[in-house]
Short mmCIF file of C-alpha atoms in Angstrom, two decimals:
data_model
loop_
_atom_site.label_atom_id
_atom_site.label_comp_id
_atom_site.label_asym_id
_atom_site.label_seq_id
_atom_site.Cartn_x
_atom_site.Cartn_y
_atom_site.Cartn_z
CA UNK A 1 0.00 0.00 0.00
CA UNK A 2 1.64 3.42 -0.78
CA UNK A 3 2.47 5.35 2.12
CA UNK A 4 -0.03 8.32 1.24
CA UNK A 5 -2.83 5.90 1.15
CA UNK A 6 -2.16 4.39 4.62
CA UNK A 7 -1.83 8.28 5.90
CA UNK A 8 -5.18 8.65 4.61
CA UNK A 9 -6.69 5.63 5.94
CA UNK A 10 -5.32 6.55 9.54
CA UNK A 11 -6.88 9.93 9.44
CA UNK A 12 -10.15 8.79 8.20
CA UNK A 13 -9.50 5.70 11.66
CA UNK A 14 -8.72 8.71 13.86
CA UNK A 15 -11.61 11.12 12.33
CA UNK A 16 -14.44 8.20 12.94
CA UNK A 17 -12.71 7.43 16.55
CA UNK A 18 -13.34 11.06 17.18
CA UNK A 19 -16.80 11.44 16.10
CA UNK A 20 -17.99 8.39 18.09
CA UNK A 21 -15.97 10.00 21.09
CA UNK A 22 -17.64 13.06 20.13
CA UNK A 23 -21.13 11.65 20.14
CA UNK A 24 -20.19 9.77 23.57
CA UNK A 25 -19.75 13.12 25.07
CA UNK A 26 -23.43 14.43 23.94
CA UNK A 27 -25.45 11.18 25.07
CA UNK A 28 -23.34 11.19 28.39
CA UNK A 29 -24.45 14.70 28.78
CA UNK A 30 -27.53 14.01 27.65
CA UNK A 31 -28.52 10.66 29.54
CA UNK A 32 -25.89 10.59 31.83
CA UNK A 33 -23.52 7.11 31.79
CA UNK A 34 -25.94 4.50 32.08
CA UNK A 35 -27.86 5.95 29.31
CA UNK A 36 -25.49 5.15 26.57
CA UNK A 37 -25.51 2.04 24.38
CA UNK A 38 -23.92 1.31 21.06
CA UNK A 39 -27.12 1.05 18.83
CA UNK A 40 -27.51 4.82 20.50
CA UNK A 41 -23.91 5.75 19.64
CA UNK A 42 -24.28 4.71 16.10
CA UNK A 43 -27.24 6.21 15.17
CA UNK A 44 -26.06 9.20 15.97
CA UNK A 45 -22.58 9.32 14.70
CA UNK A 46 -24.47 8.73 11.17
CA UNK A 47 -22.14 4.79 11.50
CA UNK A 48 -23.80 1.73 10.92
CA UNK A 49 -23.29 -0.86 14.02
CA UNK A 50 -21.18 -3.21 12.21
CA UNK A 51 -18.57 -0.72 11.68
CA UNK A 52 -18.66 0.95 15.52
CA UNK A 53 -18.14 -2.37 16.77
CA UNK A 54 -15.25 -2.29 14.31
CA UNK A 55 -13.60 0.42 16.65
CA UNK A 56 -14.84 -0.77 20.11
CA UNK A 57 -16.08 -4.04 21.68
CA UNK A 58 -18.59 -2.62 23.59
CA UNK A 59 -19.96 0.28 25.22
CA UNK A 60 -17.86 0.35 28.36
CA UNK A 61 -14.80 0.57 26.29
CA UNK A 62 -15.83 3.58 24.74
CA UNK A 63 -17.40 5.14 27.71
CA UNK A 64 -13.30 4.38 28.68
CA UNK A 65 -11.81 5.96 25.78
CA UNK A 66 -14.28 9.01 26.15
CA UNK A 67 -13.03 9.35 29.93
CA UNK A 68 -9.89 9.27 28.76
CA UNK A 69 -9.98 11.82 26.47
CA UNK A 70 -11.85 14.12 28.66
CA UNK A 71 -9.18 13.77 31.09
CA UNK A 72 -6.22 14.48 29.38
CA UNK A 73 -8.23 17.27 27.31
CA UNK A 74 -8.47 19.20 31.43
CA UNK A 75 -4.91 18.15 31.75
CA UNK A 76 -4.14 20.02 28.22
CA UNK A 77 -6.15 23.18 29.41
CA UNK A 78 -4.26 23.20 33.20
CA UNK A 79 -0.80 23.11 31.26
CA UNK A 80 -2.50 25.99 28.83
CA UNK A 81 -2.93 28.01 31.35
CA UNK A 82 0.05 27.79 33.56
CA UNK A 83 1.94 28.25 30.12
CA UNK A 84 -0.58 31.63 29.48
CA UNK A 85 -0.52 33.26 32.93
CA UNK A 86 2.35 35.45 34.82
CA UNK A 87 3.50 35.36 38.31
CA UNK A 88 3.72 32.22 40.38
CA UNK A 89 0.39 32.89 42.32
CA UNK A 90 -1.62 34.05 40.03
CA UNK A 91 -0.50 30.88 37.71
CA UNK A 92 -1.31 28.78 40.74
CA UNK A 93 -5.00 30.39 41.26
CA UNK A 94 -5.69 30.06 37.35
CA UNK A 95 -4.88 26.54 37.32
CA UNK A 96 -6.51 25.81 40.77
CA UNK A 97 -10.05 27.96 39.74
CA UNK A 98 -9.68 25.83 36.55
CA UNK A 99 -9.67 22.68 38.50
CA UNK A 100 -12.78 23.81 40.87
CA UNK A 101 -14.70 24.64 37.47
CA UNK A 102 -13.78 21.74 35.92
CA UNK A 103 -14.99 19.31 39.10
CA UNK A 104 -18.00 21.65 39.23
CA UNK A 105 -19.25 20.65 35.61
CA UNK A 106 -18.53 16.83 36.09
CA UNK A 107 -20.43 16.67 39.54
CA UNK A 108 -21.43 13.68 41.20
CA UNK A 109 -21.56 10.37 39.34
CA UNK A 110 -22.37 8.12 41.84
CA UNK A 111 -23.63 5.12 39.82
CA UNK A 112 -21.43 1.40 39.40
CA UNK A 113 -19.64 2.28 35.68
CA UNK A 114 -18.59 5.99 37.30
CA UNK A 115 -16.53 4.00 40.16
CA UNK A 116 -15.24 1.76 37.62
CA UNK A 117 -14.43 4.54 35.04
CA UNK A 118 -12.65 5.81 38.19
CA UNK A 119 -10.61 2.72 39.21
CA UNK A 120 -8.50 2.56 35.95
CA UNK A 121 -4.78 2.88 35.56
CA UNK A 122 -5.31 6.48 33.00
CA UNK A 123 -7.21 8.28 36.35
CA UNK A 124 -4.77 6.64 38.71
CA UNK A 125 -1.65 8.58 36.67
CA UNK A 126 -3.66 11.49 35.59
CA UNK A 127 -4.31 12.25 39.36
CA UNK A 128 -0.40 11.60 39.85
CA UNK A 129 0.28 14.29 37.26
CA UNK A 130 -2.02 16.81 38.47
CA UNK A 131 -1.09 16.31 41.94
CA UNK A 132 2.52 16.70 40.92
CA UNK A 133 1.92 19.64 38.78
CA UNK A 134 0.38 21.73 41.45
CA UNK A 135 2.80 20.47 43.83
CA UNK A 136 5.87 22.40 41.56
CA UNK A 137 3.27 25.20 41.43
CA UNK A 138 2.85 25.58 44.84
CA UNK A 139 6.40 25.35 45.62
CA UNK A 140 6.90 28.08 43.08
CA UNK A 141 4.63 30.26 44.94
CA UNK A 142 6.35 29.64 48.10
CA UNK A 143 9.22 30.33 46.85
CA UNK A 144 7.77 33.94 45.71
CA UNK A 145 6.81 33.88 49.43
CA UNK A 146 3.05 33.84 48.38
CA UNK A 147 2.53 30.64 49.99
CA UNK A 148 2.69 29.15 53.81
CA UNK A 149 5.78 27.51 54.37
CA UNK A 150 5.55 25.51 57.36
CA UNK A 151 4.41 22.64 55.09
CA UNK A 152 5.91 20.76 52.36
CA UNK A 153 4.75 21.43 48.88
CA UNK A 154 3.44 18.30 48.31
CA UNK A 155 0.76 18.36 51.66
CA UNK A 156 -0.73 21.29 50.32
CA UNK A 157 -0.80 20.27 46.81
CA UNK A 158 -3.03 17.47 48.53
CA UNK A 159 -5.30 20.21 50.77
CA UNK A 160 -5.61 22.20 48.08
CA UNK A 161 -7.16 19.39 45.58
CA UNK A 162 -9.03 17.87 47.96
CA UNK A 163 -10.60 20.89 49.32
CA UNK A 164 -11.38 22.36 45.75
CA UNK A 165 -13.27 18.81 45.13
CA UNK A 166 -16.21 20.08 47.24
CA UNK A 167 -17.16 21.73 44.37
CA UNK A 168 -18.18 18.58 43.19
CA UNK A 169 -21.44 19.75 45.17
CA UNK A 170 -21.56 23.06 43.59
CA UNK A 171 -23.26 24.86 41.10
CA UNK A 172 -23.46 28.63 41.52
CA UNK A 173 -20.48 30.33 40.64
CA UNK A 174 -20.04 32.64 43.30
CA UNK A 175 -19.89 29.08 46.06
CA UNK A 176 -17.28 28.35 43.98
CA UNK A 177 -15.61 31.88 44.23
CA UNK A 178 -16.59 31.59 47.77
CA UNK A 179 -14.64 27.63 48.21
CA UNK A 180 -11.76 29.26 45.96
CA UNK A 181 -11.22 31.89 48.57
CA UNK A 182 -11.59 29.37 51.51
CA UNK A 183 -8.91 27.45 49.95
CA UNK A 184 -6.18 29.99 49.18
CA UNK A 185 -6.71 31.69 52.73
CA UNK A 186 -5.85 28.33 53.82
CA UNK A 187 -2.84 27.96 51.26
CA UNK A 188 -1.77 30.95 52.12
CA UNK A 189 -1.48 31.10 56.10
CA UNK A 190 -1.48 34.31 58.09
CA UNK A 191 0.65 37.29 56.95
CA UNK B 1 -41.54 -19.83 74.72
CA UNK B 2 -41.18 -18.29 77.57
CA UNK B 3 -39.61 -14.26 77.63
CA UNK B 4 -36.68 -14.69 79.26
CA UNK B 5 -36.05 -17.19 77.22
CA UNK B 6 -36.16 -15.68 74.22
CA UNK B 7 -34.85 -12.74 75.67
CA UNK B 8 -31.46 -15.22 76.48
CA UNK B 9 -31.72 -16.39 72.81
CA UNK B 10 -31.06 -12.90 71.23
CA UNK B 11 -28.60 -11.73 73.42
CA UNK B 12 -26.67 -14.68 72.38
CA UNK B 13 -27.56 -13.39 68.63
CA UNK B 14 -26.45 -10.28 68.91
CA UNK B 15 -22.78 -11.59 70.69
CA UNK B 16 -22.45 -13.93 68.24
CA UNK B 17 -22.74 -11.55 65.63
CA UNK B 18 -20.96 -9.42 66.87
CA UNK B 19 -17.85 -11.94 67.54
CA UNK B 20 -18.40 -12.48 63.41
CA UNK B 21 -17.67 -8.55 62.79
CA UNK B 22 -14.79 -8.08 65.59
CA UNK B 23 -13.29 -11.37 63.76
CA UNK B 24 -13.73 -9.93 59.95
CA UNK B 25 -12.55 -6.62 62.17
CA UNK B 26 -9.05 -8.45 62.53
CA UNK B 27 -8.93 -9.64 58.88
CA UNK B 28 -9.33 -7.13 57.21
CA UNK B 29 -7.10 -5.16 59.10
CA UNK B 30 -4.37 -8.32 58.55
CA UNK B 31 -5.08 -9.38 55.03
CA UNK B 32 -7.22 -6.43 53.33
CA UNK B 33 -10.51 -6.45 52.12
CA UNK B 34 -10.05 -8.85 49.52
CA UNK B 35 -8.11 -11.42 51.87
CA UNK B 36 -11.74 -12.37 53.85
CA UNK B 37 -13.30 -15.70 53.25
CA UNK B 38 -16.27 -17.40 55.02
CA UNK B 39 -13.96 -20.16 55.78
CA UNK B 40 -11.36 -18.07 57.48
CA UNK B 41 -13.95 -15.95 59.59
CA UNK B 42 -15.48 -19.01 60.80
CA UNK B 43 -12.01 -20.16 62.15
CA UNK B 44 -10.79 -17.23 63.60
CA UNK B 45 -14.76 -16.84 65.13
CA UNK B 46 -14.32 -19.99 66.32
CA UNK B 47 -17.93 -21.17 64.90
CA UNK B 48 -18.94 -23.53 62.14
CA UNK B 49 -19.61 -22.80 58.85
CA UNK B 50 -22.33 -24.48 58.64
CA UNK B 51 -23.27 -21.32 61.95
CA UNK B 52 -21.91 -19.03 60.03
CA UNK B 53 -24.10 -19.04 56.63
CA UNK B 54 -27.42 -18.85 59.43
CA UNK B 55 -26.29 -14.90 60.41
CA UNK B 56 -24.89 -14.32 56.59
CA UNK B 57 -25.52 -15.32 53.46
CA UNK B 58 -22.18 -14.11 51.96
CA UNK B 59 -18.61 -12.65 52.56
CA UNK B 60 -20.33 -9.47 51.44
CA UNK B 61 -22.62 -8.96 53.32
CA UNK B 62 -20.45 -9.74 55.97
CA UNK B 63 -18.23 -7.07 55.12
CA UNK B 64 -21.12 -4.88 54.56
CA UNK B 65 -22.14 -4.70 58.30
CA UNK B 66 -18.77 -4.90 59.31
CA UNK B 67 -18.59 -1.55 57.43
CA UNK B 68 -21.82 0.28 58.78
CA UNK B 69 -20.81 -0.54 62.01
CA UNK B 70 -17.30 1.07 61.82
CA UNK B 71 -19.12 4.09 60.17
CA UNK B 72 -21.43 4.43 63.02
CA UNK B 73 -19.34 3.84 66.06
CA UNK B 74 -17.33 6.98 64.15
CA UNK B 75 -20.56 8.77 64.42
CA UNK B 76 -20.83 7.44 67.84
CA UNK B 77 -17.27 9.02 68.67
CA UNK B 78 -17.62 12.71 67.10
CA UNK B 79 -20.87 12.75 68.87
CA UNK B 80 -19.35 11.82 72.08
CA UNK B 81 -16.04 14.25 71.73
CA UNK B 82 -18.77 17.28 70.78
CA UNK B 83 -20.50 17.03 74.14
CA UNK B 84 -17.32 16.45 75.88
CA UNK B 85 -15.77 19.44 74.79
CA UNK B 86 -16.45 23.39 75.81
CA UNK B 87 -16.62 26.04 73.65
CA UNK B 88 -17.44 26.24 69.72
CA UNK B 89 -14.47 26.29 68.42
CA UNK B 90 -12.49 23.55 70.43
CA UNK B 91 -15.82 21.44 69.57
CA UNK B 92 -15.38 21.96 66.16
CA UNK B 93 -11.35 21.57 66.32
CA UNK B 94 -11.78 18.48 68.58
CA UNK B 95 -14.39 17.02 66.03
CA UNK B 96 -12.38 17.75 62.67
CA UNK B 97 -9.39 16.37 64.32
CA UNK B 98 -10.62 13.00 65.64
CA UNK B 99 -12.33 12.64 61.52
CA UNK B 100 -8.96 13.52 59.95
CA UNK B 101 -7.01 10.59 62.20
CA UNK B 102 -10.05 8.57 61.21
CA UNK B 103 -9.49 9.50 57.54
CA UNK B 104 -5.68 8.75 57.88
CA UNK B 105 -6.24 5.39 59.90
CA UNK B 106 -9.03 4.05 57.09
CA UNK B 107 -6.32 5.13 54.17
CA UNK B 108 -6.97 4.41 50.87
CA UNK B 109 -9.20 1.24 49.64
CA UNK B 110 -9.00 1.59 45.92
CA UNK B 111 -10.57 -2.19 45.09
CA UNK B 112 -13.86 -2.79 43.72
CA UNK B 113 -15.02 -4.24 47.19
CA UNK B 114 -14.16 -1.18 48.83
CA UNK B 115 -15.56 0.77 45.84
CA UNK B 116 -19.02 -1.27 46.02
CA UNK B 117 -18.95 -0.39 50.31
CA UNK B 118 -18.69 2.87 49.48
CA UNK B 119 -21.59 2.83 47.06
CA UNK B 120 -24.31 1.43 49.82
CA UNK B 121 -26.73 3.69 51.17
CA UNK B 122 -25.33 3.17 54.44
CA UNK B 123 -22.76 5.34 53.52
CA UNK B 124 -24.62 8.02 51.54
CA UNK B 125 -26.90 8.50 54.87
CA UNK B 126 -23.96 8.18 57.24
CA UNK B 127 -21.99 11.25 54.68
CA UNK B 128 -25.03 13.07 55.13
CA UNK B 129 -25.41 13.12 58.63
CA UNK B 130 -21.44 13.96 59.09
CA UNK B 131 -21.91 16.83 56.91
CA UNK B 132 -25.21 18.31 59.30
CA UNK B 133 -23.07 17.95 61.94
CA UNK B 134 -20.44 19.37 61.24
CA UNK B 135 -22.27 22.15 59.06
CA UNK B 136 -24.10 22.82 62.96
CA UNK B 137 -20.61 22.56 64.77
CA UNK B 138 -19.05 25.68 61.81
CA UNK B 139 -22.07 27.64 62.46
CA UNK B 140 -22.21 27.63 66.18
CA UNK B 141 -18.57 28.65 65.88
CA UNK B 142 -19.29 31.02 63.59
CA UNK B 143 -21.88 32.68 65.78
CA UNK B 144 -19.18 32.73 68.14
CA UNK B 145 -16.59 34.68 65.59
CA UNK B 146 -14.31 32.07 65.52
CA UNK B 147 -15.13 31.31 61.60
CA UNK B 148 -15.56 33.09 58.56
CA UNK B 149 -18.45 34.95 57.62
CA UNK B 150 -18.19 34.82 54.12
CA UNK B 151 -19.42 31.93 53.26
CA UNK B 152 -23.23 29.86 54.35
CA UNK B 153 -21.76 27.24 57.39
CA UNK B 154 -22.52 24.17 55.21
CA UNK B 155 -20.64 25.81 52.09
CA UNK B 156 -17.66 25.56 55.15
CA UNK B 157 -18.64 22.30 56.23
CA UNK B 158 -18.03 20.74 52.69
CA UNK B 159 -14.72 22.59 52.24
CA UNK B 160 -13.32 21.24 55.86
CA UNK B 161 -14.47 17.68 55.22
CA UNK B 162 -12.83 17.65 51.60
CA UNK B 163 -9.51 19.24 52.49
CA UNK B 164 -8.90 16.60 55.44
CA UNK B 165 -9.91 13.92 53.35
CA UNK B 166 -6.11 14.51 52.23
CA UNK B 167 -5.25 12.80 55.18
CA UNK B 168 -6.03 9.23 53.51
CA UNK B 169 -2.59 10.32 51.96
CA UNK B 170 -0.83 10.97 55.24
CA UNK B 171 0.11 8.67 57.94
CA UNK B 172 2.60 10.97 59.91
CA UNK B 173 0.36 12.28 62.89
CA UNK B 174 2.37 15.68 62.58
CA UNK B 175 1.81 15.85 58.39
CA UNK B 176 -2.04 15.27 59.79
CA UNK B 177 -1.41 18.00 62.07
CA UNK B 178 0.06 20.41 59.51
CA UNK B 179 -3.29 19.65 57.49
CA UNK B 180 -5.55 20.55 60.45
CA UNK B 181 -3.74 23.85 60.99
CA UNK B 182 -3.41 24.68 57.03
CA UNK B 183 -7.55 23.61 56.94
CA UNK B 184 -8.27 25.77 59.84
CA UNK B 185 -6.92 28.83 58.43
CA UNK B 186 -9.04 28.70 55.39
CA UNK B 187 -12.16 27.93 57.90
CA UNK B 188 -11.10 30.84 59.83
CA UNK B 189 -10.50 33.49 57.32
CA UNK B 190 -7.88 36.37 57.79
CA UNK B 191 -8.16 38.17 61.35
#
């Protein structure tokens, strides 16, 4: 096969894998996790079944793959905007009102294929990363004197994450303000 | 059958079945969650089998009320350290303090049996009630100017439980310590 044919065919492999991620996203949103199912997914990516099941076994693969996605995608937009933003603290309160948004918007899945989504090795790492990227962000900030330092950068890389995962329960925008503030008095410590 | 009687029968119930959960107490504590068999609590319970299957059906269920009744004698203990402590704020301190150790102690239980305990309505209720609690504990404190104003007490109460769930990360008692003083900060707001 020439090698501009096989290009093609893995673009038009990756274009369809997007589309069905794509149209994972709007029934999730739509029907929430347990309301997604292949004959669903195909109908509305415009794919016959035969050829979805081509690309995935079955629906809790792609509900995986979607996850997946989504994840890194936040991941992307954290990186974004410590790359976009000046200062140590205010890069640190970008990426951590990011986070808080973020959470916010996913809210509670409570349900059996949310725990499982969340027991698999991609969430295990991405929390790794994130927890290690606000950990050098934090010790930046400290390091500007902007932070407490009478605990490591790691600890309240840990506070801070976990405290900003309340919004989980969260909708308004100015509770989240309000948890934001809660948080970086806390991350902060007395003047 | 005559009352006291009867009355002999299910006291001997309730010790017996409570022998079952101090036994699957110890092994889970030794082997995990995973590492409990019917076999083995009968054993170490020092009852048949054959005994065993008339209180339980299953290993899960077994762990089940093993669970809820580790969850409630918590309850039982913040409860208990509340009305034996003066003042608002050393209440609430005394209360958040004893939950983080608890936190720290429990650790992390990333399996899908610990995943499927933590999906019971047991737990839902017992989060629930925890969160009241506390949310009265912040507010009586608050009333007493010892917390933040800025924010409604169970906004506060969600924030405080979240940050010291970072202590299922820590098992130095002074790295739990450093996370009650940075989570008290944020509770308390600037001066």
């Amino acid at each position: 096969m020439p090698r501009i044919w096989s290009q093609t065919i893995a673009a038009h492999r990756d274009a369809v894998r997007e589309a069905i991620l794509d149209t994972t996203a709007d029934l999730v949103a739509e029907h929430g996790l347990t309301g997604v199912t292949m004959s669903g997914i195909a109908k509305d990516a415009g794919i016959g079944r035969a050829t979805l099941y081509k690309y995935f076994p079955d629906v809790e693969s792609i509900l995986r793959a979607w996850h997946e996605r989504r994840i890194d995608r936040h991941l992307d937009r954290l990186h974004r905007l410590r790359d976009g933003t000046e200062g140590a603290m205010p890069r640190l309160e970008a990426v951590l009102t990011a986070y808080a948004t973020a959470i916010s918007h996913q809210g509670r899945h409570d349900s059996k294929i949310a725990a499982d989504l969340h027991r698999g090795e991609h969430v295990a790492a991405a929390h790794q990363h994130l927890r290690d990227f606000v950990r050098d962000l934090v010790a930046d900030a400290a390091a500007a004197g902007a932070v407490r330092r009478d605990a490591p950068a790691d600890e309240l890389a840990g506070y801070c994450l976990h405290a900003l995962a309340a919004a989980a329960d969260l909708q308004d925008p100015a509770a989240i303000q309000r948890l934001m503030r809660t948080t970086l008095t806390g991350l902060r410590g007395r003047p």
